[in-house]
Short mmCIF file of N, CA, C and O in Angstrom, two decimals:
data_model
loop_
_atom_site.label_atom_id
_atom_site.label_comp_id
_atom_site.label_asym_id
_atom_site.label_seq_id
_atom_site.Cartn_x
_atom_site.Cartn_y
_atom_site.Cartn_z
N MET C 132 0.87 -1.14 -0.06
CA MET C 132 0.01 -0.08 -0.09
C MET C 132 0.84 1.22 0.03
O MET C 132 1.92 1.26 0.71
N ALA C 133 0.51 2.25 -0.77
CA ALA C 133 1.33 3.44 -0.87
C ALA C 133 1.11 4.23 0.43
O ALA C 133 0.09 4.23 1.05
N GLU C 134 2.16 5.02 0.71
CA GLU C 134 2.02 5.96 1.87
C GLU C 134 1.32 7.20 1.45
O GLU C 134 1.34 7.61 0.36
N ILE C 135 0.74 7.82 2.43
CA ILE C 135 0.08 9.09 2.19
C ILE C 135 1.03 10.23 2.54
O ILE C 135 1.60 10.27 3.61
N ASP C 136 1.18 11.14 1.59
CA ASP C 136 2.17 12.23 1.75
C ASP C 136 1.26 13.43 2.32
O ASP C 136 0.42 13.94 1.58
N LEU C 137 1.45 13.61 3.66
CA LEU C 137 0.51 14.68 4.27
C LEU C 137 0.82 15.95 3.66
O LEU C 137 0.04 16.94 3.87
N ARG C 138 2.01 16.28 3.17
CA ARG C 138 2.26 17.63 2.63
C ARG C 138 1.49 17.97 1.38
O ARG C 138 1.10 19.03 1.05
N THR C 139 1.34 16.90 0.53
CA THR C 139 0.64 17.12 -0.77
C THR C 139 -0.73 16.58 -0.91
O THR C 139 -1.37 16.95 -1.91
N ALA C 140 -1.15 15.77 0.14
CA ALA C 140 -2.55 15.32 -0.20
C ALA C 140 -3.49 16.42 0.09
O ALA C 140 -3.34 17.43 0.80
N GLY C 141 -4.67 16.38 -0.62
CA GLY C 141 -5.73 17.40 -0.58
C GLY C 141 -6.32 17.39 0.91
O GLY C 141 -6.51 16.32 1.44
N THR C 142 -6.62 18.63 1.39
CA THR C 142 -7.13 18.70 2.70
C THR C 142 -8.55 18.06 2.72
O THR C 142 -8.77 17.40 3.83
N PRO C 143 -9.39 18.10 1.71
CA PRO C 143 -10.69 17.37 1.78
C PRO C 143 -10.52 15.82 1.89
O PRO C 143 -11.12 15.06 2.63
N ALA C 144 -9.42 15.26 1.28
CA ALA C 144 -9.07 13.89 1.46
C ALA C 144 -8.58 13.66 2.82
O ALA C 144 -8.93 12.45 3.43
N LEU C 145 -7.76 14.46 3.46
CA LEU C 145 -7.36 14.23 4.82
C LEU C 145 -8.46 14.31 5.79
O LEU C 145 -8.62 13.53 6.72
N ALA C 146 -9.45 15.21 5.50
CA ALA C 146 -10.52 15.23 6.49
C ALA C 146 -11.55 13.95 6.33
O ALA C 146 -11.98 13.53 7.22
N TYR C 147 -11.57 13.43 5.14
CA TYR C 147 -12.40 12.30 4.67
C TYR C 147 -11.77 11.05 5.56
O TYR C 147 -12.51 10.33 6.24
N LEU C 148 -10.43 10.96 5.55
CA LEU C 148 -9.78 9.84 6.23
C LEU C 148 -9.96 10.12 7.77
O LEU C 148 -10.13 9.11 8.50
N GLY C 149 -9.74 11.32 8.10
CA GLY C 149 -9.85 11.59 9.64
C GLY C 149 -11.20 11.32 10.19
O GLY C 149 -11.27 10.99 11.39
N ASP C 150 -12.22 11.52 9.49
CA ASP C 150 -13.53 11.23 9.89
C ASP C 150 -13.67 9.75 10.13
O ASP C 150 -14.27 9.35 11.16
N CYS C 151 -13.01 8.96 9.40
CA CYS C 151 -13.04 7.43 9.48
C CYS C 151 -12.16 7.13 10.87
O CYS C 151 -12.67 6.36 11.68
N VAL C 152 -11.06 7.66 10.99
CA VAL C 152 -10.21 7.55 12.12
C VAL C 152 -10.97 7.79 13.39
O VAL C 152 -10.88 7.07 14.42
N PHE C 153 -11.64 9.04 13.42
CA PHE C 153 -12.32 9.44 14.48
C PHE C 153 -13.57 8.52 14.90
O PHE C 153 -13.85 8.15 15.95
N GLU C 154 -14.21 8.22 13.90
CA GLU C 154 -15.32 7.22 13.98
C GLU C 154 -15.02 5.78 14.60
O GLU C 154 -15.61 5.36 15.45
N LEU C 155 -13.81 5.36 14.14
CA LEU C 155 -13.24 4.07 14.81
C LEU C 155 -12.95 4.30 16.22
O LEU C 155 -13.30 3.41 17.07
N ARG C 156 -12.38 5.46 16.71
CA ARG C 156 -12.13 5.65 18.03
C ARG C 156 -13.30 5.83 18.85
O ARG C 156 -13.54 5.32 19.91
N VAL C 157 -14.34 6.42 18.30
CA VAL C 157 -15.73 6.59 18.99
C VAL C 157 -16.24 5.17 19.14
O VAL C 157 -16.82 4.74 20.26
N ARG C 158 -16.31 4.35 18.13
CA ARG C 158 -16.89 3.02 18.23
C ARG C 158 -16.12 2.18 19.17
O ARG C 158 -16.70 1.42 19.95
N GLN C 159 -14.75 2.26 19.24
CA GLN C 159 -14.10 1.57 20.20
C GLN C 159 -14.40 1.87 21.62
O GLN C 159 -14.63 1.04 22.48
N ALA C 160 -14.59 3.25 21.92
CA ALA C 160 -15.00 3.57 23.17
C ALA C 160 -16.36 3.17 23.62
O ALA C 160 -16.62 2.82 24.80
N LEU C 161 -17.23 3.14 22.64
CA LEU C 161 -18.59 2.65 23.02
C LEU C 161 -18.60 1.18 23.29
O LEU C 161 -19.36 0.72 24.20
N VAL C 162 -17.91 0.43 22.46
CA VAL C 162 -17.77 -1.08 22.87
C VAL C 162 -17.08 -1.20 24.19
O VAL C 162 -17.48 -2.10 24.96
N GLU C 163 -16.11 -0.58 24.36
CA GLU C 163 -15.34 -0.63 25.68
C GLU C 163 -16.27 -0.39 26.86
O GLU C 163 -16.15 -0.84 27.95
N ALA C 164 -17.15 0.58 26.56
CA ALA C 164 -18.12 0.95 27.75
C ALA C 164 -19.17 -0.03 27.94
O ALA C 164 -20.03 0.17 28.89
N GLY C 165 -19.30 -1.04 27.06
CA GLY C 165 -20.29 -2.14 27.25
C GLY C 165 -21.49 -1.99 26.39
O GLY C 165 -22.40 -2.72 26.48
N PHE C 166 -21.55 -1.06 25.43
CA PHE C 166 -22.63 -0.98 24.48
C PHE C 166 -22.64 -2.23 23.58
O PHE C 166 -21.56 -2.65 23.16
N SER C 167 -23.87 -2.75 23.24
CA SER C 167 -23.75 -3.96 22.27
C SER C 167 -24.79 -4.02 21.24
O SER C 167 -24.53 -4.71 20.10
N SER C 168 -25.91 -3.35 21.50
CA SER C 168 -26.93 -3.32 20.47
C SER C 168 -26.65 -2.08 19.41
O SER C 168 -26.30 -1.06 19.89
N SER C 169 -26.97 -2.36 18.15
CA SER C 169 -26.77 -1.38 17.21
C SER C 169 -27.51 -0.10 17.47
O SER C 169 -27.09 0.97 17.21
N LYS C 170 -28.72 -0.26 18.04
CA LYS C 170 -29.56 0.96 18.31
C LYS C 170 -29.02 1.84 19.38
O LYS C 170 -28.87 2.98 19.19
N HIS C 171 -28.34 1.14 20.47
CA HIS C 171 -27.78 1.98 21.50
C HIS C 171 -26.38 2.48 20.99
O HIS C 171 -25.93 3.66 21.37
N LEU C 172 -25.64 1.77 20.22
CA LEU C 172 -24.35 2.10 19.67
C LEU C 172 -24.54 3.44 18.83
O LEU C 172 -23.77 4.35 19.00
N ASN C 173 -25.46 3.32 17.83
CA ASN C 173 -25.65 4.46 16.98
C ASN C 173 -26.26 5.66 17.71
O ASN C 173 -25.70 6.80 17.36
N SER C 174 -27.13 5.52 18.66
CA SER C 174 -27.57 6.73 19.48
C SER C 174 -26.48 7.27 20.27
O SER C 174 -26.38 8.47 20.25
N ALA C 175 -25.72 6.50 20.91
CA ALA C 175 -24.59 7.09 21.71
C ALA C 175 -23.51 7.77 20.91
O ALA C 175 -22.94 8.66 21.26
N ALA C 176 -23.16 7.16 19.71
CA ALA C 176 -22.24 7.80 18.76
C ALA C 176 -22.48 9.20 18.46
O ALA C 176 -21.55 10.09 18.27
N LEU C 177 -23.77 9.52 18.34
CA LEU C 177 -24.14 11.02 17.99
C LEU C 177 -23.53 11.94 18.85
O LEU C 177 -23.21 13.06 18.49
N SER C 178 -23.44 11.65 20.20
CA SER C 178 -22.91 12.65 21.15
C SER C 178 -21.44 12.94 20.86
O SER C 178 -20.90 13.73 21.47
N PHE C 179 -20.88 12.14 19.93
CA PHE C 179 -19.42 12.36 19.70
C PHE C 179 -19.26 12.76 18.18
O PHE C 179 -18.22 13.59 18.00
N VAL C 180 -20.05 12.35 17.29
CA VAL C 180 -19.76 12.56 15.91
C VAL C 180 -20.34 13.85 15.29
O VAL C 180 -19.99 14.19 14.11
N ARG C 181 -21.21 14.41 15.92
CA ARG C 181 -21.87 15.59 15.37
C ARG C 181 -20.84 16.79 15.52
O ARG C 181 -20.04 16.89 16.50
N ALA C 182 -20.89 17.70 14.43
CA ALA C 182 -19.91 18.75 14.45
C ALA C 182 -19.91 19.60 15.72
O ALA C 182 -18.91 19.96 16.20
N PRO C 183 -21.12 19.88 16.41
CA PRO C 183 -21.00 20.75 17.56
C PRO C 183 -20.13 20.03 18.73
O PRO C 183 -19.37 20.64 19.31
N ALA C 184 -20.31 18.73 18.83
CA ALA C 184 -19.55 18.09 19.82
C ALA C 184 -18.09 17.92 19.45
O ALA C 184 -17.17 18.13 20.42
N GLN C 185 -17.78 17.73 18.27
CA GLN C 185 -16.41 17.72 17.81
C GLN C 185 -15.67 19.20 18.05
O GLN C 185 -14.54 19.32 18.34
N ALA C 186 -16.50 20.20 17.77
CA ALA C 186 -15.98 21.52 17.96
C ALA C 186 -15.71 21.82 19.39
O ALA C 186 -14.61 22.50 19.71
N LYS C 187 -16.65 21.46 20.21
CA LYS C 187 -16.34 21.57 21.68
C LYS C 187 -15.02 20.96 22.10
O LYS C 187 -14.23 21.48 22.93
N ALA C 188 -14.86 19.68 21.65
CA ALA C 188 -13.70 18.83 21.99
C ALA C 188 -12.44 19.51 21.42
O ALA C 188 -11.38 19.64 22.14
N ALA C 189 -12.53 20.03 20.20
CA ALA C 189 -11.41 20.71 19.56
C ALA C 189 -10.98 22.03 20.34
O ALA C 189 -9.73 22.17 20.65
N LYS C 190 -11.93 22.64 20.96
CA LYS C 190 -11.52 23.83 21.76
C LYS C 190 -10.77 23.35 23.09
O LYS C 190 -10.01 24.20 23.50
N ILE C 191 -11.11 22.32 23.61
CA ILE C 191 -10.56 21.74 24.84
C ILE C 191 -9.10 21.35 24.55
O ILE C 191 -8.27 21.69 25.24
N ILE C 192 -8.88 20.58 23.45
CA ILE C 192 -7.54 20.19 23.23
C ILE C 192 -6.63 21.11 22.43
O ILE C 192 -5.34 20.89 22.53
N LEU C 193 -7.16 22.07 21.89
CA LEU C 193 -6.32 23.11 21.16
C LEU C 193 -5.16 23.56 21.85
O LEU C 193 -4.04 23.57 21.32
N PRO C 194 -5.36 23.97 23.15
CA PRO C 194 -4.08 24.41 23.88
C PRO C 194 -3.09 23.41 24.11
O PRO C 194 -1.98 23.72 24.49
N LEU C 195 -3.39 22.18 23.98
CA LEU C 195 -2.57 21.10 24.33
C LEU C 195 -1.78 20.57 23.08
O LEU C 195 -0.83 19.55 23.22
N LEU C 196 -2.11 21.04 21.88
CA LEU C 196 -1.42 20.49 20.63
C LEU C 196 0.06 21.01 20.54
O LEU C 196 0.35 22.18 20.97
N THR C 197 0.85 20.15 19.92
CA THR C 197 2.15 20.64 19.61
C THR C 197 2.07 21.62 18.39
O THR C 197 0.97 21.70 17.67
N GLU C 198 3.15 22.23 17.93
CA GLU C 198 3.08 23.10 16.72
C GLU C 198 2.76 22.40 15.52
O GLU C 198 1.81 22.94 14.70
N GLU C 199 3.27 21.17 15.36
CA GLU C 199 2.82 20.48 14.08
C GLU C 199 1.47 19.96 14.12
O GLU C 199 0.83 20.11 13.15
N GLU C 200 0.98 19.53 15.37
CA GLU C 200 -0.44 19.16 15.39
C GLU C 200 -1.40 20.35 15.13
O GLU C 200 -2.37 20.20 14.37
N GLU C 201 -1.03 21.42 15.62
CA GLU C 201 -1.90 22.67 15.50
C GLU C 201 -1.86 23.11 13.94
O GLU C 201 -2.82 23.45 13.54
N ALA C 202 -0.73 22.97 13.33
CA ALA C 202 -0.62 23.35 11.87
C ALA C 202 -1.61 22.33 11.07
O ALA C 202 -2.35 22.98 10.11
N PHE C 203 -1.74 21.11 11.37
CA PHE C 203 -2.72 20.26 10.64
C PHE C 203 -4.16 20.64 10.91
O PHE C 203 -4.99 20.64 10.25
N PHE C 204 -4.33 20.82 12.38
CA PHE C 204 -5.67 21.35 12.69
C PHE C 204 -6.12 22.64 11.93
O PHE C 204 -7.24 22.62 11.47
N ARG C 205 -5.33 23.57 11.86
CA ARG C 205 -5.56 24.81 11.19
C ARG C 205 -5.83 24.50 9.72
O ARG C 205 -6.62 25.19 9.10
N ARG C 206 -4.99 23.61 9.10
CA ARG C 206 -5.27 23.40 7.77
C ARG C 206 -6.61 22.86 7.52
O ARG C 206 -7.29 23.23 6.51
N GLY C 207 -7.16 21.92 8.32
CA GLY C 207 -8.48 21.50 8.24
C GLY C 207 -9.46 22.51 8.55
O GLY C 207 -10.51 22.75 7.79
N ARG C 208 -9.34 23.35 9.54
CA ARG C 208 -10.20 24.48 10.03
C ARG C 208 -10.44 25.41 8.85
O ARG C 208 -11.45 25.90 8.67
N ASN C 209 -9.22 25.75 8.21
CA ASN C 209 -9.36 26.90 7.26
C ASN C 209 -9.74 26.32 5.79
O ASN C 209 -9.77 27.13 4.86
N MET C 210 -10.06 25.17 5.71
CA MET C 210 -10.50 24.67 4.34
C MET C 210 -11.87 25.24 4.09
O MET C 210 -12.74 25.47 5.02
N GLY C 211 -11.99 25.64 2.82
CA GLY C 211 -13.37 26.19 2.35
C GLY C 211 -14.45 25.18 2.52
O GLY C 211 -14.18 24.03 2.14
N HIS C 212 -15.56 25.62 3.02
CA HIS C 212 -16.69 24.74 3.27
C HIS C 212 -17.99 25.14 2.47
O HIS C 212 -18.26 26.34 2.58
N THR C 213 -18.48 24.27 1.51
CA THR C 213 -19.55 24.66 0.75
C THR C 213 -20.84 23.93 1.23
O THR C 213 -21.92 24.36 0.79
N ASN C 214 -20.63 22.97 2.06
CA ASN C 214 -21.76 22.16 2.39
C ASN C 214 -21.93 21.93 4.05
O ASN C 214 -21.40 20.92 4.56
N VAL C 215 -22.37 22.94 4.66
CA VAL C 215 -22.41 22.91 6.21
C VAL C 215 -23.80 22.27 6.58
O VAL C 215 -24.73 22.79 6.14
N PRO C 216 -23.78 21.20 7.36
CA PRO C 216 -25.06 20.75 7.85
C PRO C 216 -25.81 21.61 8.66
O PRO C 216 -25.36 22.59 9.35
N LYS C 217 -27.19 21.44 8.76
CA LYS C 217 -28.01 22.32 9.41
C LYS C 217 -27.87 22.31 10.87
O LYS C 217 -28.20 23.24 11.59
N SER C 218 -27.26 21.09 11.44
CA SER C 218 -27.27 20.90 12.84
C SER C 218 -25.97 21.66 13.34
O SER C 218 -25.64 21.55 14.60
N ALA C 219 -25.14 22.42 12.49
CA ALA C 219 -23.89 22.99 12.98
C ALA C 219 -23.83 24.34 12.43
O ALA C 219 -24.36 24.66 11.34
N THR C 220 -23.14 25.25 13.08
CA THR C 220 -22.77 26.51 12.55
C THR C 220 -21.57 26.36 11.69
O THR C 220 -20.84 25.35 11.76
N VAL C 221 -21.19 27.32 10.86
CA VAL C 221 -20.07 27.38 10.00
C VAL C 221 -18.81 27.11 10.90
O VAL C 221 -17.85 26.34 10.67
N SER C 222 -18.72 27.86 12.05
CA SER C 222 -17.64 27.75 12.91
C SER C 222 -17.41 26.44 13.56
O SER C 222 -16.25 25.86 13.50
N GLU C 223 -18.56 25.79 13.92
CA GLU C 223 -18.40 24.45 14.46
C GLU C 223 -17.94 23.42 13.39
O GLU C 223 -17.09 22.56 13.71
N TYR C 224 -18.56 23.55 12.21
CA TYR C 224 -18.10 22.67 11.13
C TYR C 224 -16.57 22.76 10.86
O TYR C 224 -16.01 21.83 10.57
N ARG C 225 -16.16 24.00 10.79
CA ARG C 225 -14.86 24.20 10.56
C ARG C 225 -13.84 23.67 11.62
O ARG C 225 -12.79 23.01 11.33
N MET C 226 -14.31 23.87 12.91
CA MET C 226 -13.52 23.15 13.92
C MET C 226 -13.56 21.59 13.85
O MET C 226 -12.58 21.09 14.15
N ALA C 227 -14.58 21.09 13.50
CA ALA C 227 -14.77 19.67 13.35
C ALA C 227 -13.91 19.25 12.29
O ALA C 227 -13.17 18.09 12.41
N THR C 228 -13.82 19.85 11.21
CA THR C 228 -13.00 19.57 10.06
C THR C 228 -11.52 19.65 10.45
O THR C 228 -10.69 18.73 10.09
N GLY C 229 -11.11 20.58 11.35
CA GLY C 229 -9.82 20.72 11.74
C GLY C 229 -9.44 19.44 12.60
O GLY C 229 -8.39 18.87 12.47
N LEU C 230 -10.43 19.02 13.38
CA LEU C 230 -10.08 17.82 14.20
C LEU C 230 -10.00 16.55 13.40
O LEU C 230 -9.15 15.77 13.74
N GLU C 231 -10.70 16.55 12.36
CA GLU C 231 -10.60 15.21 11.42
C GLU C 231 -9.21 15.28 10.80
O GLU C 231 -8.59 14.26 10.68
N VAL C 232 -8.71 16.44 10.37
CA VAL C 232 -7.46 16.60 9.65
C VAL C 232 -6.33 16.12 10.68
O VAL C 232 -5.32 15.58 10.36
N LEU C 233 -6.50 16.77 11.91
CA LEU C 233 -5.66 16.31 12.95
C LEU C 233 -5.60 14.96 13.18
O LEU C 233 -4.37 14.21 13.26
N MET C 234 -6.73 14.15 13.18
CA MET C 234 -6.81 12.70 13.38
C MET C 234 -6.04 12.03 12.25
O MET C 234 -5.30 11.03 12.57
N THR C 235 -6.13 12.55 10.99
CA THR C 235 -5.42 11.90 10.00
C THR C 235 -3.87 12.06 10.08
O THR C 235 -3.10 11.05 9.93
N TYR C 236 -3.47 13.29 10.40
CA TYR C 236 -2.05 13.40 10.72
C TYR C 236 -1.51 12.41 11.72
O TYR C 236 -0.51 11.81 11.54
N LEU C 237 -2.23 12.41 12.88
CA LEU C 237 -1.80 11.50 13.88
C LEU C 237 -1.79 9.96 13.48
O LEU C 237 -0.89 9.30 13.79
N HIS C 238 -2.87 9.67 12.84
CA HIS C 238 -2.90 8.27 12.25
C HIS C 238 -1.89 7.87 11.32
O HIS C 238 -1.09 6.92 11.54
N VAL C 239 -1.59 8.71 10.41
CA VAL C 239 -0.62 8.38 9.28
C VAL C 239 0.77 8.48 9.96
O VAL C 239 1.64 7.68 9.48
N SER C 240 0.90 9.28 10.93
CA SER C 240 2.23 9.34 11.62
C SER C 240 2.45 8.31 12.73
O SER C 240 3.41 8.17 13.33
N GLY C 241 1.41 7.28 12.79
CA GLY C 241 1.47 6.23 13.72
C GLY C 241 1.45 6.69 15.20
O GLY C 241 1.91 5.86 16.08
N LYS C 242 0.81 7.74 15.53
CA LYS C 242 0.66 8.25 16.86
C LYS C 242 -0.69 8.00 17.40
O LYS C 242 -1.49 8.82 17.88
N ASN C 243 -1.04 6.54 17.51
CA ASN C 243 -2.23 6.23 17.99
C ASN C 243 -2.50 6.57 19.47
O ASN C 243 -3.66 6.66 19.88
N ASP C 244 -1.39 6.46 20.26
CA ASP C 244 -1.52 6.81 21.66
C ASP C 244 -1.94 8.24 21.85
O ASP C 244 -2.75 8.60 22.68
N ARG C 245 -1.46 9.09 21.09
CA ARG C 245 -1.79 10.54 21.01
C ARG C 245 -3.23 10.68 20.61
O ARG C 245 -3.99 11.50 21.24
N ILE C 246 -3.76 9.96 19.61
CA ILE C 246 -5.14 9.99 19.30
C ILE C 246 -5.93 9.63 20.46
O ILE C 246 -6.93 10.42 20.83
N ASP C 247 -5.57 8.65 21.14
CA ASP C 247 -6.39 8.12 22.32
C ASP C 247 -6.26 9.31 23.40
O ASP C 247 -7.34 9.48 24.07
N GLU C 248 -5.16 9.91 23.67
CA GLU C 248 -4.98 10.84 24.72
C GLU C 248 -5.95 12.04 24.46
O GLU C 248 -6.60 12.48 25.27
N LEU C 249 -5.74 12.45 23.26
CA LEU C 249 -6.51 13.69 22.83
C LEU C 249 -8.09 13.42 22.85
O LEU C 249 -8.90 14.26 23.31
N PHE C 250 -8.43 12.25 22.46
CA PHE C 250 -9.93 11.84 22.54
C PHE C 250 -10.39 11.84 23.89
O PHE C 250 -11.46 12.24 24.09
N ARG C 251 -9.70 11.16 24.77
CA ARG C 251 -10.08 11.15 26.15
C ARG C 251 -10.06 12.56 26.85
O ARG C 251 -11.03 12.80 27.68
N LEU C 252 -9.29 13.35 26.45
CA LEU C 252 -9.23 14.81 27.00
C LEU C 252 -10.45 15.57 26.51
O LEU C 252 -11.09 16.22 27.17
N GLY C 253 -10.64 15.51 25.14
CA GLY C 253 -11.60 16.21 24.47
C GLY C 253 -13.02 15.82 24.77
O GLY C 253 -13.97 16.63 24.73
N PHE C 254 -13.17 14.56 25.06
CA PHE C 254 -14.53 14.13 25.33
C PHE C 254 -14.71 13.45 26.61
O PHE C 254 -15.40 12.48 26.96
N ALA C 255 -14.10 13.94 27.76
CA ALA C 255 -13.89 13.49 29.06
C ALA C 255 -15.42 13.43 29.54
O ALA C 255 -15.88 12.48 30.25
N GLU C 256 -16.23 14.45 29.47
CA GLU C 256 -17.61 14.58 29.96
C GLU C 256 -18.44 13.51 29.24
O GLU C 256 -19.16 12.81 29.95
N GLU C 257 -18.38 13.41 27.95
CA GLU C 257 -19.18 12.48 27.13
C GLU C 257 -18.83 10.97 27.60
O GLU C 257 -19.70 10.12 27.68
N LEU C 258 -17.53 10.73 27.80
CA LEU C 258 -17.09 9.36 28.12
C LEU C 258 -17.59 9.07 29.51
O LEU C 258 -18.00 7.94 29.75
N GLU C 259 -17.55 10.10 30.40
CA GLU C 259 -18.02 9.84 31.74
C GLU C 259 -19.51 9.52 31.80
O GLU C 259 -19.98 8.70 32.71
N ALA C 260 -20.19 10.17 30.93
CA ALA C 260 -21.64 9.99 30.91
C ALA C 260 -22.12 8.61 30.27
O ALA C 260 -23.34 8.41 30.17
N LEU C 261 -21.26 7.88 29.58
CA LEU C 261 -21.68 6.78 28.93
C LEU C 261 -22.32 5.73 29.77
O LEU C 261 -21.79 5.42 30.85
N SER C 262 -23.53 5.31 29.37
CA SER C 262 -24.17 4.20 30.13
C SER C 262 -24.92 3.39 29.09
O SER C 262 -25.76 4.01 28.42
N PRO C 263 -24.62 2.17 28.98
CA PRO C 263 -25.22 1.34 27.86
C PRO C 263 -26.69 1.31 28.00
O PRO C 263 -27.33 1.18 27.00
N ASN C 264 -27.36 1.30 29.19
CA ASN C 264 -28.79 1.18 29.27
C ASN C 264 -29.39 0.08 28.41
O ASN C 264 -30.48 0.29 27.67
N GLU C 265 -28.78 -1.07 28.43
CA GLU C 265 -29.32 -2.15 27.66
C GLU C 265 -29.95 -3.27 28.41
O GLU C 265 -29.49 -3.65 29.47
#
């Protein structure tokens, strides 16, 4: 498999991959918390994957990023957006895209522990509130 060149890859492609990396981390957290039915898994995932939730997490972790991490976050945040969902403001959507590009950078760089660390810090409240209710 060819490697991804983070310097030349298109920002929309980096956000696309980062969305998947982020989704995988969310799903892992839900299964670890004891969720098992698809109904409860999908419902609980919404508190993590919606742009407002991602924007909130991004604001929490932003001061903790290294210069390189912040550069990738900014690259995603500053990408032009033509299709913002009704459930988010433009600002929230831009922050969420920044988080997705950051996830791609960390994933491609093999920094999975850092993904986990930032995820736990950014979503501490949501993780604490998880209850399978099954």
